[in-house]
Structure formats: C-alpha cells, structure tokens
PDB file of C-alpha atoms in Angstrom:
ATOM      1  CA  MET A   1     116.257 104.632  81.850  1.00 41.00           C
ATOM      2  CA  PHE A   2     116.301 103.932  85.564  1.00 42.00           C
ATOM      3  CA  PRO A   3     115.861 107.186  87.562  1.00 42.00           C
ATOM      4  CA  PHE A   4     118.863 106.917  89.914  1.00 38.00           C
ATOM      5  CA  ALA A   5     118.833 110.612  90.774  1.00 37.00           C
ATOM      6  CA  SER A   6     115.084 111.175  90.872  1.00 39.00           C
ATOM      7  CA  ARG A   7     113.350 112.194  94.073  1.00 35.00           C
ATOM      8  CA  ALA A   8     111.716 109.146  95.587  1.00 38.00           C
ATOM      9  CA  THR A   9     108.179 109.260  96.844  1.00 36.00           C
ATOM     10  CA  PHE A  10     107.930 106.859  99.168  1.00 33.00           C
ATOM     11  CA  PHE A  11     108.788 103.859  99.822  1.00 34.00           C
ATOM     12  CA  ALA A  12     110.464  95.473 106.719  1.00 33.00           C
ATOM     13  CA  LEU A  13     115.990  86.706 116.103  1.00 29.00           C
ATOM     14  CA  CYS A  14     115.040  87.855 119.318  1.00 30.00           C
ATOM     15  CA  VAL A  15     117.978  86.455 121.321  1.00 30.00           C
ATOM     16  CA  SER A  16     117.933  86.804 125.079  1.00 29.00           C
ATOM     17  CA  CYS A  17     120.955  88.075 126.948  1.00 31.00           C
ATOM     18  CA  ALA A  18     121.201  88.552 130.689  1.00 30.00           C
ATOM     19  CA  SER A  19     122.930  91.903 130.294  1.00 32.00           C
ATOM     20  CA  ILE A  20     120.111  93.434 128.217  1.00 33.00           C
ATOM     21  CA  ALA A  21     117.782  95.915 129.846  1.00 37.00           C
ATOM     22  CA  PRO A  22     114.241  94.492 130.273  1.00 35.00           C
ATOM     23  CA  ALA A  23     112.765  97.193 128.019  1.00 38.00           C
ATOM     24  CA  PHE A  24     114.806  95.780 125.118  1.00 49.00           C
ATOM     25  CA  ALA A  25     114.622  92.073 125.949  1.00 46.00           C
ATOM     26  CA  ALA A  26     110.833  91.854 126.355  1.00 42.00           C
ATOM     27  CA  ARG A  27     109.815  94.185 123.528  1.00 51.00           C
ATOM     28  CA  GLN A  28     107.135  92.834 121.191  1.00 73.00           C
ATOM     29  CA  THR A  29     106.475  95.988 119.145  1.00 88.00           C
ATOM     30  CA  PRO A  30     108.088  95.981 115.650  1.00 94.00           C
ATOM     31  CA  THR A  31     111.469  97.672 115.624  1.00 97.00           C
ATOM     32  CA  ALA A  32     113.647  99.462 113.089  1.00 98.00           C
ATOM     33  CA  ILE A  33     117.300 100.440 113.117  1.00 98.00           C
ATOM     34  CA  LEU A  34     118.058 103.929 111.784  1.00 98.00           C
ATOM     35  CA  VAL A  35     121.557 105.139 110.889  1.00 98.00           C
ATOM     36  CA  ASP A  36     122.365 108.811 110.399  1.00 98.00           C
ATOM     37  CA  LYS A  37     125.665 109.090 108.525  1.00 98.00           C
ATOM     38  CA  LYS A  38     125.895 112.839 109.052  1.00 98.00           C
ATOM     39  CA  THR A  39     126.028 112.477 112.849  1.00 98.00           C
ATOM     40  CA  ASN A  40     127.449 108.914 113.022  1.00 98.00           C
ATOM     41  CA  THR A  41     124.531 107.760 115.125  1.00 98.00           C
ATOM     42  CA  LEU A  42     122.607 104.469 115.204  1.00 98.00           C
ATOM     43  CA  LEU A  43     119.119 104.599 116.650  1.00 98.00           C
ATOM     44  CA  VAL A  44     117.217 101.573 117.907  1.00 98.00           C
ATOM     45  CA  THR A  45     113.558 102.453 117.493  1.00 98.00           C
ATOM     46  CA  GLU A  46     110.160 100.884 117.840  1.00 97.00           C
ATOM     47  CA  TYR A  47     107.703 101.307 114.992  1.00 96.00           C
ATOM     48  CA  LEU A  48     104.469 102.351 116.644  1.00 94.00           C
ATOM     49  CA  ASP A  49     101.355 103.832 115.000  1.00 93.00           C
ATOM     50  CA  GLY A  50     103.314 104.627 111.840  1.00 95.00           C
ATOM     51  CA  SER A  51     106.136 106.488 113.606  1.00 97.00           C
ATOM     52  CA  TYR A  52     109.564 105.674 115.007  1.00 98.00           C
ATOM     53  CA  ARG A  53     110.139 106.099 118.746  1.00 97.00           C
ATOM     54  CA  THR A  54     113.787 106.085 119.725  1.00 97.00           C
ATOM     55  CA  LEU A  55     114.705 103.631 122.461  1.00 97.00           C
ATOM     56  CA  LYS A  56     118.458 104.224 122.524  1.00 98.00           C
ATOM     57  CA  THR A  57     121.146 105.951 120.472  1.00 98.00           C
ATOM     58  CA  TYR A  58     124.703 104.748 119.812  1.00 98.00           C
ATOM     59  CA  HIS A  59     127.805 106.122 118.115  1.00 98.00           C
ATOM     60  CA  ALA A  60     128.504 104.261 114.857  1.00 98.00           C
ATOM     61  CA  THR A  61     131.800 104.033 113.018  1.00 98.00           C
ATOM     62  CA  LEU A  62     131.202 103.992 109.259  1.00 98.00           C
ATOM     63  CA  GLY A  63     133.081 103.489 105.968  1.00 98.00           C
ATOM     64  CA  LYS A  64     136.454 105.162 105.540  1.00 97.00           C
ATOM     65  CA  VAL A  65     135.226 106.917 102.392  1.00 98.00           C
ATOM     66  CA  ARG A  66     132.148 109.111 102.675  1.00 97.00           C
ATOM     67  CA  GLY A  67     129.209 108.858 100.280  1.00 97.00           C
ATOM     68  CA  ASP A  68     126.816 106.165  99.088  1.00 98.00           C
ATOM     69  CA  LYS A  69     128.288 102.782  98.186  1.00 98.00           C
ATOM     70  CA  GLU A  70     128.385 102.065  94.469  1.00 97.00           C
ATOM     71  CA  GLN A  71     130.870  99.269  93.895  1.00 97.00           C
ATOM     72  CA  GLU A  72     132.976  96.613  95.555  1.00 96.00           C
ATOM     73  CA  GLY A  73     135.976  97.966  97.440  1.00 97.00           C
ATOM     74  CA  ASP A  74     134.988 101.647  97.485  1.00 98.00           C
ATOM     75  CA  LEU A  75     134.988 101.613 101.332  1.00 98.00           C
ATOM     76  CA  LYS A  76     131.615 103.409 101.464  1.00 98.00           C
ATOM     77  CA  THR A  77     128.620 102.560 103.634  1.00 98.00           C
ATOM     78  CA  PRO A  78     125.487 101.979 101.505  1.00 98.00           C
ATOM     79  CA  GLU A  79     122.421 104.175 101.906  1.00 98.00           C
ATOM     80  CA  GLY A  80     118.927 102.771 101.623  1.00 98.00           C
ATOM     81  CA  VAL A  81     116.448 100.422 103.288  1.00 98.00           C
ATOM     82  CA  TYR A  82     117.722  96.944 104.086  1.00 97.00           C
ATOM     83  CA  THR A  83     117.035  93.907 106.247  1.00 96.00           C
ATOM     84  CA  PHE A  84     119.352  91.598 108.163  1.00 97.00           C
ATOM     85  CA  SER A  85     120.026  88.352 106.329  1.00 95.00           C
ATOM     86  CA  SER A  86     122.080  86.361 108.857  1.00 97.00           C
ATOM     87  CA  ARG A  87     123.664  86.392 112.309  1.00 98.00           C
ATOM     88  CA  LEU A  88     127.188  85.142 112.972  1.00 97.00           C
ATOM     89  CA  VAL A  89     129.315  84.713 116.095  1.00 97.00           C
ATOM     90  CA  PRO A  90     132.921  83.521 116.586  1.00 96.00           C
ATOM     91  CA  PRO A  91     134.494  81.336 115.280  1.00 95.00           C
ATOM     92  CA  SER A  92     132.304  81.871 112.174  1.00 95.00           C
ATOM     93  CA  ILE A  93     133.558  85.460 111.933  1.00 95.00           C
ATOM     94  CA  LYS A  94     137.047  86.937 112.175  1.00 95.00           C
ATOM     95  CA  PRO A  95     138.143  88.400 115.545  1.00 95.00           C
ATOM     96  CA  LYS A  96     138.065  91.909 114.068  1.00 95.00           C
ATOM     97  CA  PHE A  97     134.264  91.677 113.920  1.00 97.00           C
ATOM     98  CA  GLY A  98     134.025  91.290 117.683  1.00 97.00           C
ATOM     99  CA  VAL A  99     131.461  89.128 119.468  1.00 98.00           C
ATOM    100  CA  LEU A 100     128.664  89.347 116.908  1.00 98.00           C
ATOM    101  CA  ALA A 101     127.867  90.381 113.334  1.00 98.00           C
ATOM    102  CA  PHE A 102     124.667  90.783 111.354  1.00 98.00           C
ATOM    103  CA  TYR A 103     124.881  90.647 107.582  1.00 98.00           C
ATOM    104  CA  ILE A 104     122.827  93.267 105.712  1.00 98.00           C
ATOM    105  CA  ASN A 105     121.158  92.339 102.414  1.00 96.00           C
ATOM    106  CA  TYR A 106     123.196  94.796 100.333  1.00 98.00           C
ATOM    107  CA  PRO A 107     122.933  94.900  97.373  1.00 97.00           C
ATOM    108  CA  ASN A 108     119.168  94.547  97.589  1.00 95.00           C
ATOM    109  CA  THR A 109     116.867  94.381  94.575  1.00 91.00           C
ATOM    110  CA  PHE A 110     116.864  98.160  94.145  1.00 93.00           C
ATOM    111  CA  ASP A 111     120.665  98.336  94.287  1.00 96.00           C
ATOM    112  CA  GLN A 112     120.993  95.606  91.697  1.00 93.00           C
ATOM    113  CA  LEU A 113     118.671  97.462  89.332  1.00 91.00           C
ATOM    114  CA  ALA A 114     120.835 100.562  89.834  1.00 93.00           C
ATOM    115  CA  GLY A 115     123.981  98.601  88.969  1.00 95.00           C
ATOM    116  CA  ARG A 116     125.469  98.793  92.461  1.00 96.00           C
ATOM    117  CA  ASN A 117     127.604  95.906  93.686  1.00 96.00           C
ATOM    118  CA  GLY A 118     129.764  94.766  96.594  1.00 95.00           C
ATOM    119  CA  PHE A 119     129.238  92.309  99.421  1.00 94.00           C
ATOM    120  CA  ASP A 120     129.787  91.527 103.117  1.00 95.00           C
ATOM    121  CA  ILE A 121     128.213  94.708 104.459  1.00 98.00           C
ATOM    122  CA  MET A 122     127.498  94.140 108.153  1.00 98.00           C
ATOM    123  CA  LEU A 123     126.442  95.665 111.421  1.00 98.00           C
ATOM    124  CA  HIS A 124     129.167  94.292 113.686  1.00 98.00           C
ATOM    125  CA  ALA A 125     131.259  94.843 116.784  1.00 98.00           C
ATOM    126  CA  THR A 126     135.071  94.947 117.019  1.00 96.00           C
ATOM    127  CA  ASP A 127     137.969  93.598 119.041  1.00 95.00           C
ATOM    128  CA  GLU A 128     139.721  96.973 118.658  1.00 94.00           C
ATOM    129  CA  PRO A 129     137.807  99.497 120.830  1.00 92.00           C
ATOM    130  CA  GLU A 130     140.121 102.306 119.753  1.00 93.00           C
ATOM    131  CA  ARG A 131     138.601 102.140 116.267  1.00 92.00           C
ATOM    132  CA  LEU A 132     135.302 103.327 117.669  1.00 94.00           C
ATOM    133  CA  LYS A 133     136.821 106.703 118.543  1.00 94.00           C
ATOM    134  CA  GLN A 134     136.887 107.327 114.812  1.00 95.00           C
ATOM    135  CA  ASP A 135     133.796 108.286 112.849  1.00 97.00           C
ATOM    136  CA  TYR A 136     135.065 106.679 109.623  1.00 97.00           C
ATOM    137  CA  ASP A 137     137.225 103.584 110.032  1.00 96.00           C
ATOM    138  CA  SER A 138     135.416 100.618 108.443  1.00 97.00           C
ATOM    139  CA  GLU A 139     135.450  99.056 104.977  1.00 96.00           C
ATOM    140  CA  GLY A 140     131.805 100.018 104.532  1.00 98.00           C
ATOM    141  CA  CYS A 141     130.254  98.315 107.556  1.00 98.00           C
ATOM    142  CA  ILE A 142     128.484  99.868 110.537  1.00 98.00           C
ATOM    143  CA  VAL A 143     130.503  99.240 113.727  1.00 98.00           C
ATOM    144  CA  VAL A 144     129.547  99.516 117.378  1.00 98.00           C
ATOM    145  CA  LYS A 145     131.014  98.262 120.655  1.00 97.00           C
ATOM    146  CA  ASN A 146     130.794  94.610 121.730  1.00 97.00           C
ATOM    147  CA  GLU A 147     128.493  95.427 124.644  1.00 97.00           C
ATOM    148  CA  GLU A 148     126.354  97.656 122.428  1.00 98.00           C
ATOM    149  CA  ILE A 149     125.674  95.066 119.748  1.00 98.00           C
ATOM    150  CA  ARG A 150     124.523  92.740 122.523  1.00 97.00           C
ATOM    151  CA  GLU A 151     122.050  95.420 123.586  1.00 97.00           C
ATOM    152  CA  ILE A 152     120.870  95.878 120.013  1.00 98.00           C
ATOM    153  CA  GLU A 153     120.579  92.138 119.281  1.00 98.00           C
ATOM    154  CA  PRO A 154     117.113  91.480 120.791  1.00 97.00           C
ATOM    155  CA  SER A 155     115.647  94.234 118.593  1.00 97.00           C
ATOM    156  CA  ILE A 156     116.630  92.414 115.370  1.00 97.00           C
ATOM    157  CA  ARG A 157     114.532  89.756 113.636  1.00 93.00           C
ATOM    158  CA  LEU A 158     116.283  88.271 110.650  1.00 93.00           C
ATOM    159  CA  GLY A 159     114.592  89.087 107.353  1.00 89.00           C
ATOM    160  CA  LEU A 160     112.027  91.369 109.010  1.00 88.00           C
ATOM    161  CA  THR A 161     113.648  94.158 111.002  1.00 95.00           C
ATOM    162  CA  PRO A 162     114.725  96.928 108.635  1.00 97.00           C
ATOM    163  CA  ILE A 163     117.884  98.987 108.898  1.00 98.00           C
ATOM    164  CA  LEU A 164     117.555 102.359 107.159  1.00 98.00           C
ATOM    165  CA  VAL A 165     120.825 104.147 106.393  1.00 98.00           C
ATOM    166  CA  PHE A 166     120.486 107.862 105.681  1.00 98.00           C
ATOM    167  CA  GLN A 167     123.016 110.380 104.405  1.00 98.00           C
ATOM    168  CA  GLU A 168     121.149 112.667 106.792  1.00 98.00           C
ATOM    169  CA  LEU A 169     118.158 111.615 108.886  1.00 98.00           C
ATOM    170  CA  THR A 170     115.602 114.422 108.991  1.00 97.00           C
ATOM    171  CA  SER A 171     112.142 114.712 110.510  1.00 96.00           C
ATOM    172  CA  THR A 172     110.630 114.138 107.037  1.00 96.00           C
ATOM    173  CA  TYR A 173     111.288 110.393 107.375  1.00 97.00           C
ATOM    174  CA  LEU A 174     110.318 109.769 111.005  1.00 97.00           C
ATOM    175  CA  ASN A 175     106.585 109.122 110.421  1.00 97.00           C
ATOM    176  CA  PRO A 176     106.494 106.841 107.356  1.00 97.00           C
ATOM    177  CA  GLY A 177     103.234 105.100 108.266  1.00 96.00           C
ATOM    178  CA  LYS A 178     101.400 108.422 108.270  1.00 96.00           C
ATOM    179  CA  ASP A 179     102.132 109.139 104.618  1.00 96.00           C
ATOM    180  CA  GLU A 180      98.578 109.289 103.230  1.00 96.00           C
ATOM    181  CA  ALA A 181      99.698 109.366  99.597  1.00 95.00           C
ATOM    182  CA  LEU A 182     101.712 106.171 100.015  1.00 96.00           C
ATOM    183  CA  LYS A 183      98.914 104.461 101.934  1.00 97.00           C
ATOM    184  CA  SER A 184      96.393 105.451  99.259  1.00 97.00           C
ATOM    185  CA  PHE A 185      98.708 104.149  96.544  1.00 98.00           C
ATOM    186  CA  PHE A 186      98.969 100.774  98.260  1.00 98.00           C
ATOM    187  CA  GLN A 187      95.220 100.480  98.846  1.00 98.00           C
ATOM    188  CA  LYS A 188      94.408 101.288  95.204  1.00 98.00           C
ATOM    189  CA  TRP A 189      96.962  98.706  94.040  1.00 98.00           C
ATOM    190  CA  ILE A 190      95.372  96.036  96.244  1.00 98.00           C
ATOM    191  CA  GLN A 191      91.869  96.971  95.042  1.00 98.00           C
ATOM    192  CA  ALA A 192      92.937  96.774  91.398  1.00 98.00           C
ATOM    193  CA  TRP A 193      94.626  93.414  91.974  1.00 98.00           C
ATOM    194  CA  GLU A 194      91.641  91.909  93.775  1.00 98.00           C
ATOM    195  CA  GLY A 195      89.225  93.474  91.280  1.00 98.00           C
ATOM    196  CA  LYS A 196      91.181  92.023  88.336  1.00 97.00           C
ATOM    197  CA  ASP A 197      91.464  95.541  86.957  1.00 98.00           C
ATOM    198  CA  SER A 198      94.448  95.008  84.629  1.00 97.00           C
ATOM    199  CA  ASP A 199      94.826  98.663  83.652  1.00 97.00           C
ATOM    200  CA  GLY A 200      94.611  99.953  87.215  1.00 97.00           C
ATOM    201  CA  TYR A 201      96.971  97.224  88.447  1.00 98.00           C
ATOM    202  CA  ILE A 202      99.726  97.702  85.885  1.00 98.00           C
ATOM    203  CA  GLU A 203      99.514 101.494  86.194  1.00 98.00           C
ATOM    204  CA  ALA A 204     101.066 101.089  89.650  1.00 98.00           C
ATOM    205  CA  TYR A 205     104.275  99.707  88.100  1.00 98.00           C
ATOM    206  CA  HIS A 206     107.369 101.610  86.953  1.00 98.00           C
ATOM    207  CA  SER A 207     108.367 101.364  83.294  1.00 97.00           C
ATOM    208  CA  ASP A 208     111.658  99.765  84.422  1.00 96.00           C
ATOM    209  CA  PHE A 209     109.926  97.232  86.697  1.00 96.00           C
ATOM    210  CA  THR A 210     111.330  93.728  86.898  1.00 91.00           C
ATOM    211  CA  ALA A 211     110.494  90.658  88.987  1.00 90.00           C
ATOM    212  CA  ASN A 212     111.002  86.929  88.528  1.00 90.00           C
ATOM    213  CA  GLY A 213     112.808  87.596  85.255  1.00 91.00           C
ATOM    214  CA  MET A 214     109.859  89.506  83.794  1.00 95.00           C
ATOM    215  CA  ASP A 215     109.696  93.116  82.705  1.00 96.00           C
ATOM    216  CA  ARG A 216     106.547  95.237  82.963  1.00 97.00           C
ATOM    217  CA  THR A 217     105.070  93.999  79.665  1.00 97.00           C
ATOM    218  CA  ARG A 218     105.588  90.333  80.466  1.00 97.00           C
ATOM    219  CA  TRP A 219     104.325  90.906  84.022  1.00 97.00           C
ATOM    220  CA  ARG A 220     101.085  92.312  82.650  1.00 97.00           C
ATOM    221  CA  SER A 221     100.628  89.299  80.336  1.00 97.00           C
ATOM    222  CA  TYR A 222     101.306  86.942  83.237  1.00 97.00           C
ATOM    223  CA  LYS A 223      98.763  88.673  85.464  1.00 97.00           C
ATOM    224  CA  ASN A 224      96.185  88.831  82.653  1.00 97.00           C
ATOM    225  CA  GLY A 225      96.504  85.066  82.332  1.00 97.00           C
ATOM    226  CA  LEU A 226      95.758  84.627  86.023  1.00 97.00           C
ATOM    227  CA  ASN A 227      92.819  87.011  85.826  1.00 97.00           C
ATOM    228  CA  SER A 228      91.335  84.904  83.017  1.00 96.00           C
ATOM    229  CA  ARG A 229      91.871  81.695  84.913  1.00 96.00           C
ATOM    230  CA  TYR A 230      90.530  82.749  88.312  1.00 97.00           C
ATOM    231  CA  ALA A 231      86.991  83.815  89.149  1.00 97.00           C
ATOM    232  CA  THR A 232      88.063  85.594  92.332  1.00 98.00           C
ATOM    233  CA  ILE A 233      91.347  86.794  93.826  1.00 98.00           C
ATOM    234  CA  SER A 234      91.887  87.841  97.441  1.00 98.00           C
ATOM    235  CA  ILE A 235      95.182  89.243  98.793  1.00 98.00           C
ATOM    236  CA  GLY A 236      94.284  89.845 102.459  1.00 97.00           C
ATOM    237  CA  PRO A 237      97.258  92.045 103.408  1.00 98.00           C
ATOM    238  CA  GLU A 238      98.309  91.958 107.065  1.00 96.00           C
ATOM    239  CA  ASN A 239     101.031  93.734 109.075  1.00 94.00           C
ATOM    240  CA  VAL A 240     101.556  96.461 106.477  1.00 96.00           C
ATOM    241  CA  MET A 241     104.700  98.485 107.211  1.00 96.00           C
ATOM    242  CA  TYR A 242     105.874 101.622 105.398  1.00 97.00           C
ATOM    243  CA  TYR A 243     109.519 102.749 105.299  1.00 98.00           C
ATOM    244  CA  ARG A 244     110.505 106.041 103.646  1.00 97.00           C
ATOM    245  CA  HIS A 245     113.962 106.994 102.396  1.00 97.00           C
ATOM    246  CA  PRO A 246     115.209 109.742 100.025  1.00 97.00           C
ATOM    247  CA  LYS A 247     116.227 107.134  97.413  1.00 96.00           C
ATOM    248  CA  TYR A 248     113.116 104.983  97.467  1.00 97.00           C
ATOM    249  CA  SER A 249     110.435 103.607  99.745  1.00 97.00           C
ATOM    250  CA  MET A 250     110.024 100.054 100.918  1.00 96.00           C
ATOM    251  CA  LEU A 251     106.690  98.571 101.882  1.00 96.00           C
ATOM    252  CA  THR A 252     106.329  95.158 103.497  1.00 95.00           C
ATOM    253  CA  PHE A 253     103.264  93.089 104.341  1.00 96.00           C
ATOM    254  CA  THR A 254     102.055  89.553 104.901  1.00 96.00           C
ATOM    255  CA  GLN A 255     100.273  88.439 101.734  1.00 97.00           C
ATOM    256  CA  ASN A 256      97.436  85.914 102.089  1.00 97.00           C
ATOM    257  CA  TYR A 257      96.707  84.995  98.492  1.00 98.00           C
ATOM    258  CA  ARG A 258      93.573  82.991  97.754  1.00 97.00           C
ATOM    259  CA  SER A 259      91.811  82.454  94.484  1.00 98.00           C
ATOM    260  CA  THR A 260      88.902  80.423  93.174  1.00 98.00           C
ATOM    261  CA  LEU A 261      88.510  78.847  89.764  1.00 97.00           C
ATOM    262  CA  LYS A 262      85.509  79.402  87.582  1.00 90.00           C
ATOM    263  CA  GLY A 263      82.863  77.062  88.960  1.00 88.00           C
ATOM    264  CA  GLY A 264      83.856  77.784  92.557  1.00 90.00           C
ATOM    265  CA  ARG A 265      86.665  75.266  93.033  1.00 95.00           C
ATOM    266  CA  PRO A 266      89.720  76.455  95.052  1.00 95.00           C
ATOM    267  CA  GLY A 267      92.536  77.895  92.994  1.00 96.00           C
ATOM    268  CA  HIS A 268      95.905  78.964  94.374  1.00 96.00           C
ATOM    269  CA  ILE A 269      96.621  79.506  98.088  1.00 96.00           C
ATOM    270  CA  SER A 270      99.804  81.008  99.499  1.00 97.00           C
ATOM    271  CA  ARG A 271     100.951  83.008 102.501  1.00 97.00           C
ATOM    272  CA  GLY A 272     104.207  84.935 102.642  1.00 95.00           C
ATOM    273  CA  THR A 273     106.083  88.203 103.002  1.00 94.00           C
ATOM    274  CA  LYS A 274     105.844  90.644 100.117  1.00 95.00           C
ATOM    275  CA  ILE A 275     108.336  93.509  99.768  1.00 95.00           C
ATOM    276  CA  LEU A 276     107.652  96.403  97.404  1.00 96.00           C
ATOM    277  CA  TYR A 277     110.312  98.877  96.322  1.00 96.00           C
ATOM    278  CA  ILE A 278     108.638 102.121  95.326  1.00 97.00           C
ATOM    279  CA  THR A 279     110.161 105.088  93.515  1.00 96.00           C
ATOM    280  CA  GLU A 280     108.767 108.025  91.574  1.00 95.00           C
ATOM    281  CA  GLU A 281     108.095 108.196  87.847  1.00 96.00           C
ATOM    282  CA  ALA A 282     106.462 111.225  86.219  1.00 95.00           C
ATOM    283  CA  GLY A 283     105.728 112.605  89.672  1.00 94.00           C
ATOM    284  CA  LYS A 284     103.847 109.526  90.894  1.00 95.00           C
ATOM    285  CA  PRO A 285     104.799 106.548  93.078  1.00 97.00           C
ATOM    286  CA  ARG A 286     105.485 103.398  91.103  1.00 98.00           C
ATOM    287  CA  ILE A 287     106.606  99.871  92.022  1.00 98.00           C
ATOM    288  CA  ILE A 288     110.085  99.355  90.575  1.00 96.00           C
ATOM    289  CA  ALA A 289     110.587  95.833  92.031  1.00 95.00           C
ATOM    290  CA  GLU A 290     108.953  93.335  94.359  1.00 94.00           C
ATOM    291  CA  THR A 291     109.887  90.124  96.123  1.00 93.00           C
ATOM    292  CA  PHE A 292     107.859  87.382  97.777  1.00 93.00           C
ATOM    293  CA  THR A 293     109.013  84.849 100.396  1.00 92.00           C
ATOM    294  CA  ASN A 294     106.584  81.960 100.919  1.00 92.00           C
ATOM    295  CA  LEU A 295     105.789  81.200 104.545  1.00 87.00           C
ATOM    296  CA  MET A 296     103.761  78.088 103.811  1.00 67.00           C
ATOM    297  CA  TRP A 297     105.495  74.694 103.832  1.00 55.00           C
TER     298      TRP A 297
END
C-alpha cells in the first residue's frame, strides 16, 4: 500500500520587464520558489552550491481552507514539489487573476499515485488588492500583488523552476543539495544502471513504483531486456538538482543516454530531463515514480 503518511527521505521563461531590479532580471543561477504556509510567505531563492539563498520575500494569500489539498473543490493549497507548466496573461485569464498567472503542475505524478485530484492551481496576481490583506482568501492558489508577480516572473523557467510548498518551512529543508545520503543513493542508482546490475538497479525502486504504465515487476523485465540487447549503457547525468520536502523528495537532471549494441554499433541515443520522485520504504529512499521529457528533436 502506498505510504501516504510515511516520513519521506528525500527527495526541478525568463521574461524581461523594465520595472524589475537588475539582480532579478540578469540572474543566471538556478532559482526555486519556496512557500511557507505557516507564515504566508513566498520566497524567491537562488539554488547555489546545494542551498537556497533568499533574494526576496513576499506575503502570499493562500487557500480559504487550511491543510494539504486532497480533492477538487476543497479550497486547500497543495503541499509538495511542483514546477510551472504554463504562463498566461489577459485576455487568456479572467480579470480576477490580475496581470499574470503561472499554472502549477498539480496534481503531479506523486499526487496522482496518492489519489489526489483537482486542477487549475496557480501562482497568480489579482485585480482586488484588498484580498491580499487576508492570509487565506483563494480557492487553493497562491496569490501575490500585480507588481510582485512581475518581479517574480524573471525567476521562473517553465518546466524547470520548482515551487516547493511547505506546511512549515524549517531549516531542515534549506540545504537539499548537501544531503549526502540522497546524493549517495543517486550515484549508486546511476552506477547500477550503467553497470547493467539488475539487482542493484531495481533495489532503488519502491514496491509501488509505476512509470509508463509499468509496475516494478514489468519495469525490471523491460530493463533486463535492454541490458541483454546493449553491450554498454551510459547515462551521463548533468545539472543534478535535489529538492527535499517532508512528503517526498524530487530529483531532476539532464539525462544523456547512449548505448552500443553487441559488436560495437550505436544503439539508442537520447537527451532529456529526468525527474525522480523519491520516498521512503523500510527506512530507505526509493524511487516511487519517474518521468522523462525528451529534449532531442
């Protein structure tokens, strides 16, 4: 049974605007948006050397009902690690969403496994400034001022910049890239994959794992077939980013997959973004789900 309540061990559009401070507009370092529901704060941070460094803090108005979102219409703001899926401006959005809105990819793969549903969760502005005097006045979205979302905008890259929503943001989660246990887990998984070590590779997966319509057993058979077909496999991970959250961890990296057939001929080549969702099973980190977005055309 999926461990909804278990302790997770953890585990990714620059648009110019004349009104944005140069420190935001010109920033090249990866960024992350952190939301602390306990204090109703939104932090724009840069992810540097495995830690978050706060650039600016804003007041955020959240869902009218407190707690973690579970189903459509419950008026709660979801908690977890997400990315921004799209950017909309008027007239593509209703006036109540202000000058700009970013859709969040809730429910993500982890939420779907947990049976959570709902839609249209956004980080957006508002045409009713008085709403922002309230801590809880949205239908589940995260709301800031019109001028503030313009400041935040250059720090968001669609599909890449994470937004982490915490029931309470504590110091435990501010240095995710320095988690040696998580880093070691990832390195061993890569080594097993590249070494065609089927036992070591599948050991990294949760018993409730699913991806591409396959459960853990079918995933192992699929990978064993590739191991038999290919003489060598190389993953070549780049830009590895770790994000920790009480519910689960998310790890993202650029995957450079290359294989050779027996006899030395080229096998499969692909390059894309891999996202791993990692939770704990029997006291150890395990991959509960993964996604891959191909960057090669």
